Coordinates of C-alpha atoms in Angstrom, one line a residue:
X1 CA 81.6 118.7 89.3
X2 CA 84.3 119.5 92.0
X3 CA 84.0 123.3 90.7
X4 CA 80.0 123.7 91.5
X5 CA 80.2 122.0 94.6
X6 CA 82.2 124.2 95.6
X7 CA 80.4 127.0 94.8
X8 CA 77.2 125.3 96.7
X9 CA 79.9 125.4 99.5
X10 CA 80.9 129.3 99.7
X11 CA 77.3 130.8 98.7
X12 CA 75.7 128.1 101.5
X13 CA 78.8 130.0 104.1
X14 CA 78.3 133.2 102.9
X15 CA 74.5 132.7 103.3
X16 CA 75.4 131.5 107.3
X17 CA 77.9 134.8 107.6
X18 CA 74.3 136.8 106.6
X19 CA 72.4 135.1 108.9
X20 CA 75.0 135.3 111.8
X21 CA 74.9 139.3 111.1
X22 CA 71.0 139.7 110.7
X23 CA 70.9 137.9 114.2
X24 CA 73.7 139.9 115.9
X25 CA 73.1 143.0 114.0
X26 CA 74.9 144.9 111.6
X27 CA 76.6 147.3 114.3
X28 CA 78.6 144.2 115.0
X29 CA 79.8 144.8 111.5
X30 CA 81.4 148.3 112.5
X31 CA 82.4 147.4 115.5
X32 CA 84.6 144.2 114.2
X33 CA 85.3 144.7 110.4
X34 CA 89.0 143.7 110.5
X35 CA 87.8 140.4 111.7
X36 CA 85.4 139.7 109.2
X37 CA 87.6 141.4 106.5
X38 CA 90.3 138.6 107.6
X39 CA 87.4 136.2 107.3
X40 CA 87.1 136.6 103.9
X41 CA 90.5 137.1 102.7
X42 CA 90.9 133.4 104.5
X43 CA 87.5 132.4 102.6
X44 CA 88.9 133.9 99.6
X45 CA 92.3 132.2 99.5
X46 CA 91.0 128.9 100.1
X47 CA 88.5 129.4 97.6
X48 CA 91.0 130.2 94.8
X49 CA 92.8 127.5 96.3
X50 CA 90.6 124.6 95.8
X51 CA 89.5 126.0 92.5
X52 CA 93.3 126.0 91.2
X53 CA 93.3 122.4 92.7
X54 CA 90.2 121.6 90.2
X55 CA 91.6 123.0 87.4
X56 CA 95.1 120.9 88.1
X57 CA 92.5 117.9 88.7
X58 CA 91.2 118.6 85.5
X59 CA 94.2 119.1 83.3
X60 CA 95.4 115.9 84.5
X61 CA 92.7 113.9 83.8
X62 CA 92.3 115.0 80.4
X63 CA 96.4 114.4 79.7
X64 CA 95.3 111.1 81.1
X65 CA 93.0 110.1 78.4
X66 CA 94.7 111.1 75.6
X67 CA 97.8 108.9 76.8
X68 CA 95.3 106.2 77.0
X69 CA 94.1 106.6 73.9
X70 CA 97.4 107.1 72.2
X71 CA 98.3 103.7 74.2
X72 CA 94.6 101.9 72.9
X73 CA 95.9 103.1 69.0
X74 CA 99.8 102.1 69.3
X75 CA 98.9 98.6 71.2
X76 CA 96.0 97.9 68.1
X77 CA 98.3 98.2 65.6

């Protein structure tokens, strides 16, 4: 769940970065890549970020239920 809200996230940014160059115009593009090239390397990073964050979230919780269940079968018999 976490992993396609974030993706709603980044395409919804990368859809206002579009929108922020149509109305400036694409000259802006050329004239300031290394900004926007930083831009996304930051994007980028925190993207992998959070998604490595998920996947620890996930792992987790899984290892979780298992002990659970191991718990649920030793305290039964």
């Amino acid at each position: 769940m976490f992993a396609s809200l974030l993706t709603i996230v980044t395409a919804g940014g990368l859809y206002a970065l579009y929108l922020r160059l149509e109305n400036l115009g694409w000259a802006t593009l050329q004239q300031e890549w290394i900004t926007y090239l930083l831009i996304y390397a930051v994007m980028a990073s925190v993207i992998v970020m959070f998604w490595t964050f998920a996947s620890i979230i996930e792992t987790c919780e899984r290892q979780a239920a298992k002990f659970y269940e191991e718990l649920a079968d030793i305290t039964q018999h």
